[in-house]
CSV table of C-alpha atoms in Angstrom, one decimal:
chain,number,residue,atom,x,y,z
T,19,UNK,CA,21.6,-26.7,41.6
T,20,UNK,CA,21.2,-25.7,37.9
T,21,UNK,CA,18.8,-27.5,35.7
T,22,UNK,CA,20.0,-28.3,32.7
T,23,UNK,CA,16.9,-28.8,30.3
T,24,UNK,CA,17.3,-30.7,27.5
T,25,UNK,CA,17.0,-28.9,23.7
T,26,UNK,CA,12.9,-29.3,22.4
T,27,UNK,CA,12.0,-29.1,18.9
T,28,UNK,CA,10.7,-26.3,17.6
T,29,UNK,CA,7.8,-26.3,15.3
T,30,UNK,CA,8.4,-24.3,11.8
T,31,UNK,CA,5.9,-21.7,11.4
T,32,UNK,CA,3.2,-22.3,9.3
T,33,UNK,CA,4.0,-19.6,6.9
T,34,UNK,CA,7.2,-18.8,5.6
T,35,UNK,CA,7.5,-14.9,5.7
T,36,UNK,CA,7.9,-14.3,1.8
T,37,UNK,CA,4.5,-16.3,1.5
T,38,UNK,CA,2.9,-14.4,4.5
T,39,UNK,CA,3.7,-10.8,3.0
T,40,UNK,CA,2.0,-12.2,-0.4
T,41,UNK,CA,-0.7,-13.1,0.9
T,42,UNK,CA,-1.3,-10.3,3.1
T,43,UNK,CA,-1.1,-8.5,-0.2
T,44,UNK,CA,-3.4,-10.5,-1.9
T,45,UNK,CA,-6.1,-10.5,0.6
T,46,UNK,CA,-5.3,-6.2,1.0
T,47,UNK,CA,-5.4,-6.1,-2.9
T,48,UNK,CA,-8.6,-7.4,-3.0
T,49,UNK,CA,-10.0,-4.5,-0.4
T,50,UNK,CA,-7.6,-2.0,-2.3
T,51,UNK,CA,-9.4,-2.6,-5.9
T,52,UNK,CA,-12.7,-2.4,-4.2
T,53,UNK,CA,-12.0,0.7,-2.1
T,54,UNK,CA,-10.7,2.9,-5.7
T,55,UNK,CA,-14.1,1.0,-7.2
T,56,UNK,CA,-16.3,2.3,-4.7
T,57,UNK,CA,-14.7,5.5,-4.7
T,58,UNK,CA,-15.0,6.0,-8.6
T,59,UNK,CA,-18.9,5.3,-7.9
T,60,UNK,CA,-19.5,7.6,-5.1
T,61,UNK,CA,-17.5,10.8,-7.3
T,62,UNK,CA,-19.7,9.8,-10.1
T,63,UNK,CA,-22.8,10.1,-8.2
T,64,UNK,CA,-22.0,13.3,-6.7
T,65,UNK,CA,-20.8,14.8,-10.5
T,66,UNK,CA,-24.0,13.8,-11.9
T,67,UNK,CA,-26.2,15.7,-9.0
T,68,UNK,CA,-24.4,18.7,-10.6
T,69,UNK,CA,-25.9,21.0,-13.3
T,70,UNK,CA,-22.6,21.2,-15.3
T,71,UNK,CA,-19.2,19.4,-15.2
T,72,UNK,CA,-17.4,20.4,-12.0
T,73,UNK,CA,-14.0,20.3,-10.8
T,74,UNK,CA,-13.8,16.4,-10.3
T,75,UNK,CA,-14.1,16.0,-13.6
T,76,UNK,CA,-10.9,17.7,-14.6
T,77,UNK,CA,-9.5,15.9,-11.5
T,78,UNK,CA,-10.0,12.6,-13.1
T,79,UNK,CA,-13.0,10.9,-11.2
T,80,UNK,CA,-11.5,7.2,-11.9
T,81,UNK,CA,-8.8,8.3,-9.9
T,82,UNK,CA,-8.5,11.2,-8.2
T,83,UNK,CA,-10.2,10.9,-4.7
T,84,UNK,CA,-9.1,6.9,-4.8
T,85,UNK,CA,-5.1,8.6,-5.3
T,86,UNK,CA,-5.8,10.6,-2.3
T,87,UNK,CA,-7.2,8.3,0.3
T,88,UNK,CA,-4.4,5.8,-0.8
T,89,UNK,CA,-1.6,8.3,-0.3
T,90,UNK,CA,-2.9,9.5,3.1
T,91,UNK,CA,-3.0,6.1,4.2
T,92,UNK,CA,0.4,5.8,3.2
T,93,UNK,CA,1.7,8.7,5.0
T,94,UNK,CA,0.0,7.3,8.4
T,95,UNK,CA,1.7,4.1,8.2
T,96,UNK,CA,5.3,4.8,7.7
T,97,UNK,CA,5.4,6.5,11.8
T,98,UNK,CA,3.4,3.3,12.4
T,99,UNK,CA,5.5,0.8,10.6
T,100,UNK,CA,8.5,1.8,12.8
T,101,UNK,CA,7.6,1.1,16.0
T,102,UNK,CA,5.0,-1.6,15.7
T,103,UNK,CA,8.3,-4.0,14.2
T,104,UNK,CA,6.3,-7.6,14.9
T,105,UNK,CA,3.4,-6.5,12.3
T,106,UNK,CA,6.0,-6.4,9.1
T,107,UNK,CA,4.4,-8.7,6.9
T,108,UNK,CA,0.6,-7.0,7.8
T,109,UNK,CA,2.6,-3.8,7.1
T,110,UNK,CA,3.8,-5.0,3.8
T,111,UNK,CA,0.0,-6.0,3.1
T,112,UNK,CA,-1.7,-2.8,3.6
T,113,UNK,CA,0.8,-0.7,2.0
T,114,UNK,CA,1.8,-2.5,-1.1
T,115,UNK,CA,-1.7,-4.4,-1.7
T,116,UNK,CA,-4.2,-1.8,-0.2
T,117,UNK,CA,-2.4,1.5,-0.7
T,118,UNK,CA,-1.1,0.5,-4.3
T,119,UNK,CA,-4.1,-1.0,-5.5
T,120,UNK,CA,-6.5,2.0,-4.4
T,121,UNK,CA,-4.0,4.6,-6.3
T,122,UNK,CA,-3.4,3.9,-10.1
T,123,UNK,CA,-0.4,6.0,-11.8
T,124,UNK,CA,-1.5,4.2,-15.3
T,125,UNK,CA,-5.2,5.4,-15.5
T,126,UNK,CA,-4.0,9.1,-14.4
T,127,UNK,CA,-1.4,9.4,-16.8
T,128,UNK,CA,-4.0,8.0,-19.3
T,129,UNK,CA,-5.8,10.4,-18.7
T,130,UNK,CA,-3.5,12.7,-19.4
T,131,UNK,CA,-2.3,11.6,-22.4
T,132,UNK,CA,-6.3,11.6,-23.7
T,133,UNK,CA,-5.8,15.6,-23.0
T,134,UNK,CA,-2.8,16.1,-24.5
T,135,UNK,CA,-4.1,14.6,-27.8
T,136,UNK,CA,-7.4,17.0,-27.8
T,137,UNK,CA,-5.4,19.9,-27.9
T,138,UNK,CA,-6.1,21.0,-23.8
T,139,UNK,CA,-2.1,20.5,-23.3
T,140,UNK,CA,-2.5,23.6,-20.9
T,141,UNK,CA,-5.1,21.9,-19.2
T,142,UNK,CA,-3.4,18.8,-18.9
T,143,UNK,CA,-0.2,19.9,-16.7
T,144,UNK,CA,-1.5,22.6,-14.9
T,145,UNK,CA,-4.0,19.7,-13.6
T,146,UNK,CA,-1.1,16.8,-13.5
T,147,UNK,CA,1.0,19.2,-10.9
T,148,UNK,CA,-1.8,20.3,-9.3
T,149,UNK,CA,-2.7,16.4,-8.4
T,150,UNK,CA,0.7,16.0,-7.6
T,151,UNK,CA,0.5,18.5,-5.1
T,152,UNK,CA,-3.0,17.4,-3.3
T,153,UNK,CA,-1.2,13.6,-3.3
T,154,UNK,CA,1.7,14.8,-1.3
T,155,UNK,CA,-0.2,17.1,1.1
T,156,UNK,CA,-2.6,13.9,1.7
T,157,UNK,CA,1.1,12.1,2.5
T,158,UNK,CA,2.3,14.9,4.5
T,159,UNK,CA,-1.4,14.8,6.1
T,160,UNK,CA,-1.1,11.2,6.8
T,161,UNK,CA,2.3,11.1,8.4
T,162,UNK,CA,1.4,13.7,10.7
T,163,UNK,CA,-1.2,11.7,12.3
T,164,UNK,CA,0.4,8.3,12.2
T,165,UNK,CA,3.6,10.3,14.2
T,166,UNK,CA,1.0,12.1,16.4
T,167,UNK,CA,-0.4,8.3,17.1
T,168,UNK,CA,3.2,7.2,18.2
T,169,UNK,CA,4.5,10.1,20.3
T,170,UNK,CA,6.0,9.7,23.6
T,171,UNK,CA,3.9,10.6,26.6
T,172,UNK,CA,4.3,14.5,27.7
T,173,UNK,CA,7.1,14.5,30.1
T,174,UNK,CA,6.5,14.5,33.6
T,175,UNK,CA,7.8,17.7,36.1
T,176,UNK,CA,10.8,17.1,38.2
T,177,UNK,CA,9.1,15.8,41.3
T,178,UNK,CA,6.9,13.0,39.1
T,179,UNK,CA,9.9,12.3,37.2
T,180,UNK,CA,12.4,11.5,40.1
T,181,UNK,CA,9.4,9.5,42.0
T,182,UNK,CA,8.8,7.0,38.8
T,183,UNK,CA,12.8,6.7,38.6
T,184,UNK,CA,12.5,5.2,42.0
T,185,UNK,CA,9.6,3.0,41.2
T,186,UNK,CA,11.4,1.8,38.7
T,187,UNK,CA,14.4,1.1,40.3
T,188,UNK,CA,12.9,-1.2,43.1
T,189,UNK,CA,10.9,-2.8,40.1
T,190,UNK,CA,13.9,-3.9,38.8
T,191,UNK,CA,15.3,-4.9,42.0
T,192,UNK,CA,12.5,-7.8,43.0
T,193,UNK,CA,12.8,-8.9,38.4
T,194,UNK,CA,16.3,-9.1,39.5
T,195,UNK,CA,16.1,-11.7,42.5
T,196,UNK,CA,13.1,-13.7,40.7
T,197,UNK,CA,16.0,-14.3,37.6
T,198,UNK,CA,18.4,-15.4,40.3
T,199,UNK,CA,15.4,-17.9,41.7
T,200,UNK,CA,14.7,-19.1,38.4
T,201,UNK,CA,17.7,-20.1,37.2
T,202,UNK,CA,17.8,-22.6,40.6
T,203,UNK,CA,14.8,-24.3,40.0
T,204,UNK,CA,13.8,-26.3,36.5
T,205,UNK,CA,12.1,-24.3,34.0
T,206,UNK,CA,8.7,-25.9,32.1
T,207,UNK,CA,8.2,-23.4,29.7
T,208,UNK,CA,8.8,-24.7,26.1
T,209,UNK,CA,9.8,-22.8,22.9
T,210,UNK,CA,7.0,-22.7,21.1
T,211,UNK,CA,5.4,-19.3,21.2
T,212,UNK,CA,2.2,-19.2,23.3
T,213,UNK,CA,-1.1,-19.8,20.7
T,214,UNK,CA,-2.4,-16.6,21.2
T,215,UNK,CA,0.9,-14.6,20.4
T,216,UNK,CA,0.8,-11.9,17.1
T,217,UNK,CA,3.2,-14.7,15.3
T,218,UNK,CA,0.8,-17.6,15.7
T,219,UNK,CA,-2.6,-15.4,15.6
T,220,UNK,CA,-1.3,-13.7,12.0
T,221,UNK,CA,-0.7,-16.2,9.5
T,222,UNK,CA,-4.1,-17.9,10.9
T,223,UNK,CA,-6.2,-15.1,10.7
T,224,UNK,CA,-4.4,-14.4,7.2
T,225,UNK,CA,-5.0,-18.0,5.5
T,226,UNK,CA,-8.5,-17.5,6.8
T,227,UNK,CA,-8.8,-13.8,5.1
T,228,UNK,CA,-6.8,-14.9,2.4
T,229,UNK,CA,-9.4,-18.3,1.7
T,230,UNK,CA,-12.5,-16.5,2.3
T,231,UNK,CA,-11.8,-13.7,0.1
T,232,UNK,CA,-11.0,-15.4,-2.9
T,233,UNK,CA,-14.1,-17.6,-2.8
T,234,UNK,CA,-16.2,-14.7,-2.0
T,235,UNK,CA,-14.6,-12.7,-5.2
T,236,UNK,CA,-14.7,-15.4,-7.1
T,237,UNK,CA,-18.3,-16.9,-6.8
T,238,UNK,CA,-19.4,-12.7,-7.4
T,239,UNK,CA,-17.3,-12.9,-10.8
T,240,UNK,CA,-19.1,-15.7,-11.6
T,241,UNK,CA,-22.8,-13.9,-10.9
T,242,UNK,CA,-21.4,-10.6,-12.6
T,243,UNK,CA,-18.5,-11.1,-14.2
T,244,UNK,CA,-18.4,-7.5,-16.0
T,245,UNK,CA,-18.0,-5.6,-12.5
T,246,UNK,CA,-16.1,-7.9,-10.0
T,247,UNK,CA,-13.6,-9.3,-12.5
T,248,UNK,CA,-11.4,-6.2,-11.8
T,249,UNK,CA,-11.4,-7.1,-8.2
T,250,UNK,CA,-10.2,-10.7,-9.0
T,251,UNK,CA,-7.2,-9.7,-11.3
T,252,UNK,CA,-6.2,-7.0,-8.8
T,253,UNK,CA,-3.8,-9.3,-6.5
T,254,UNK,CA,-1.6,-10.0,-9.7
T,255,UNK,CA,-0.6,-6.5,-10.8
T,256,UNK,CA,0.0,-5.3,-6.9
T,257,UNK,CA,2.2,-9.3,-6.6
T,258,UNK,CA,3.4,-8.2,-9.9
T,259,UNK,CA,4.8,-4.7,-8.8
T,260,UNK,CA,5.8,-6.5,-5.2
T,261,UNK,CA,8.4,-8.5,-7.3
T,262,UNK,CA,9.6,-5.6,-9.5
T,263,UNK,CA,10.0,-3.4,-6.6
T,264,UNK,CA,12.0,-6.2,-4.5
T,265,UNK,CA,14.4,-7.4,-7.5
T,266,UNK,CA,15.3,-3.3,-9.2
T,267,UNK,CA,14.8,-0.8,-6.4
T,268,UNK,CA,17.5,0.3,-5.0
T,269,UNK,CA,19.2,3.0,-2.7
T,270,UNK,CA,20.3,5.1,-6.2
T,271,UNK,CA,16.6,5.0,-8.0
T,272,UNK,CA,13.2,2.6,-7.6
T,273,UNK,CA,13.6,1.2,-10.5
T,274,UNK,CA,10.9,-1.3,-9.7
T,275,UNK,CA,8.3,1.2,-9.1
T,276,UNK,CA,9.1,3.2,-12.4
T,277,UNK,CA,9.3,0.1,-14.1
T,278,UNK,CA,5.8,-0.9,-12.7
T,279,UNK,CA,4.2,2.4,-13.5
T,280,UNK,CA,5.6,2.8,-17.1
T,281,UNK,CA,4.5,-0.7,-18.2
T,282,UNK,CA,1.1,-0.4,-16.5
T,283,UNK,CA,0.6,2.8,-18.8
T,284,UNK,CA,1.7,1.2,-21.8
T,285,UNK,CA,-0.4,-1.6,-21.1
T,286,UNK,CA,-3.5,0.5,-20.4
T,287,UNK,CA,-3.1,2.7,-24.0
T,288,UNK,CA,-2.8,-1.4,-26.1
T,289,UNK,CA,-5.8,-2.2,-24.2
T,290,UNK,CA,-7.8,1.1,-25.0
T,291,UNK,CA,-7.3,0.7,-28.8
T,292,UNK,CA,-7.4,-2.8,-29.3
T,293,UNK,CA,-9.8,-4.9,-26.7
T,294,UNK,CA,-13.0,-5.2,-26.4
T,295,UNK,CA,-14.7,-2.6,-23.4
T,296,UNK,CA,-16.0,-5.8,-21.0
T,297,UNK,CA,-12.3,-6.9,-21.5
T,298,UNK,CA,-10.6,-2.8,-20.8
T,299,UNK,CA,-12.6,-2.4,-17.4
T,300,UNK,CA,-10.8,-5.9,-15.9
T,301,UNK,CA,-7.6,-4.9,-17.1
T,302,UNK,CA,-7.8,-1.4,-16.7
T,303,UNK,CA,-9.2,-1.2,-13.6
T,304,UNK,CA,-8.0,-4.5,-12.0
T,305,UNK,CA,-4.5,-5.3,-13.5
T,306,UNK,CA,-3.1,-2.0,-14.1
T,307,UNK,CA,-4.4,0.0,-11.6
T,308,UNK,CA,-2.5,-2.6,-9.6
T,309,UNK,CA,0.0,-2.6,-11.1
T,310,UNK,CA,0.4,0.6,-10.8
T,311,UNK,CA,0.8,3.3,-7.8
T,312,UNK,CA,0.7,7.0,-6.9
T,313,UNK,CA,0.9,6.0,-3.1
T,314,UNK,CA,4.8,4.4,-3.2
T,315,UNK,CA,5.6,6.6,-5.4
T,316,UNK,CA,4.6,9.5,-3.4
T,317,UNK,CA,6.2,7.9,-0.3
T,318,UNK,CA,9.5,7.2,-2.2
T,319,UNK,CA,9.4,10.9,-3.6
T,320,UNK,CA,9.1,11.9,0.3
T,321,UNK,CA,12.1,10.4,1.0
T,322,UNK,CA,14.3,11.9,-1.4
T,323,UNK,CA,16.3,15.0,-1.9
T,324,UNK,CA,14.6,17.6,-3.9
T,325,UNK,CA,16.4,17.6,-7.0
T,326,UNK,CA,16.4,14.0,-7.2
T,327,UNK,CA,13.1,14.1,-6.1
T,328,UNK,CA,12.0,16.1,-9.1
T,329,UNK,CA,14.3,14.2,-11.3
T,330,UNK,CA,12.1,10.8,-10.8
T,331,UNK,CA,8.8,12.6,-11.2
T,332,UNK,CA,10.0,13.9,-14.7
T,333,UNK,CA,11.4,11.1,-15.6
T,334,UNK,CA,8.6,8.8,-14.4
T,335,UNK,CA,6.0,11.2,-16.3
T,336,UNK,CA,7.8,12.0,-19.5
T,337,UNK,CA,8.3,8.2,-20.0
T,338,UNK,CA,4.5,7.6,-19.3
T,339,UNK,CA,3.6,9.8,-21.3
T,340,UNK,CA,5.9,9.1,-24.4
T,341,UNK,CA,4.6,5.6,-24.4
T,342,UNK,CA,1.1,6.7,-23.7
T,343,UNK,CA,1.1,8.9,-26.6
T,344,UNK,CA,3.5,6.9,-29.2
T,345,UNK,CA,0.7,4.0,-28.7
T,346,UNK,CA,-2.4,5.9,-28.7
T,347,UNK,CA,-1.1,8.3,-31.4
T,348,UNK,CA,-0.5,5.8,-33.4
T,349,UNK,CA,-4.3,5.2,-33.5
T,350,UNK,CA,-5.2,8.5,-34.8
């Protein structure tokens, strides 16, 4: 006889998954913002040990080693994003808040611009494409491993091969007559996911990331407010650029992303001229280096044919750079 079970409720989940991908990118903006921080610190350090300028000074040490780290970690999660499906909203997290937030398009193309305007044009693109090139081989590097990490297994020879096919078969056979038994006799599971399942575990562990990270960054802002109060700003320019990215990119061009970038550059060159330097390093650092990214825009670039591909870079660039230089020229 068949048991017919009666319908139980099923509890909503306790985040909704717009609100878990934000704050997964909140708490990841946070780590991102620290990461191109701590980064910037450790290529200072290692210029000043040197008897003259060396090559990471050209290379923009704000930004340069922060650009690649966030690019290769880029490139190692798309394979992974693919077949681990039930993690999207962690996914979403770690490439929009960390991976954003640790590159910054806006302070590179401010950069730039700076170069442009002291007469070292030369210096300036030979060094922009040469950036461009060690961001897409960290990408390429990335990706590499990340597919490495989710390859299938080597195949078996012929006799291995033909012996599991059998194994399997008569597994299949006994799951076969324990559905038939199952269906006779009455079923107490529920369905509610089990408490220690990846869908009840994640949004817990991310209100609890989410809570202690913001009091911890908050209560350091309040002891040193010049230093950590880029890392407390950082969540809105990478929240800012999620919600760009979700409402204008599209299959014909990210809008969202160029969007992002260009405004984050214009933004930086205001805040150069006209605010006061505690006030620059927040906004600089924190907001627009959120708001901006190398590591999408890399990854969207990847994904692209390559005249269309080179088409958005020279678009994205000249448009930074046009607003860059109309607003800081106008200074001079």
């Amino acid at each position: 006889m068949y048991f017919d079970a009666s319908p139980t409720a099923v509890k909503p989940p306790l985040l909704s998954p717009t609100l878990h991908a934000v704050l997964w990118i909140w708490v990841f903006a946070y780590i991102g913002v620290a990461a191109r921080m701590g980064l910037a610190e450790v290529t200072t350090s290692l210029e000043r040990s040197q008897a003259r300028p060396s090559v990471l000074t050209d290379m923009g040490r704000p930004y340069f080693v922060a650009n690649i780290v966030g690019c290769f970690v880029m490139g190692v999660c798309q394979p992974l994003k693919s077949k681990y499906t039930h993690l999207e909203s962690v996914w979403v997290g770690i490439t929009t808040g960390f991976c954003g937030c640790c590159t910054t398009f806006a302070t590179w193309e401010l950069f730039t611009a700076h170069q442009y305007l002291t007469q070292l044009g030369v210096n300036a693109t030979f060094v922009f494409f040469i950036q461009l090139m060690c961001c897409f081989g960290a990408h390429w590097g990335g990706r590499y491993i990340g597919t490495s990490v989710c390859e299938s297994p080597v195949e078996l020879p012929p006799a291995a091969l033909a012996l599991q096919l059998r194994k399997t078969a008569a597994d299949q056979a006994v799951v076969d007559v324990l559905d038939s038994l199952l269906l006779q006799t009455p079923s107490d599971t529920s369905d509610e996911p089990a408490a220690d399942t990846p869908s009840v575990l994640l949004p817990r562990i991310c209100l609890a990331s989410f809570g202690s990270g913001a009091i911890l960054v908050s209560i350091a802002v309040a002891f040193h407010q010049v230093t950590w109060s880029s890392l407390w700003i950082g969540p809105f320019g990478a929240l800012l650029r999620y919600a760009l990215g979700q409402r204008l990119n599209s299959s014909t061009l990210p809008f969202g992303t160029l969007v992002a970038n260009v405004l984050a550059s214009a933004v930086n060159s205001i805040v150069v001229l006209w605010l006061p330097k505690w006030v620059q390093a927040a906004i600089i650092t924190g907001f627009c280096g959120s708001l901006s990214t190398v590591s999408s825009w890399i990854n969207e670039l990847d994904g692209m044919p390559v005249k269309k591909a080179v088409a958005y870079v020279a678009l994205s660039h000249i448009l930074a750079q046009v607003v860059s230089l109309a607003i800081l020229g106008s200074n001079s």
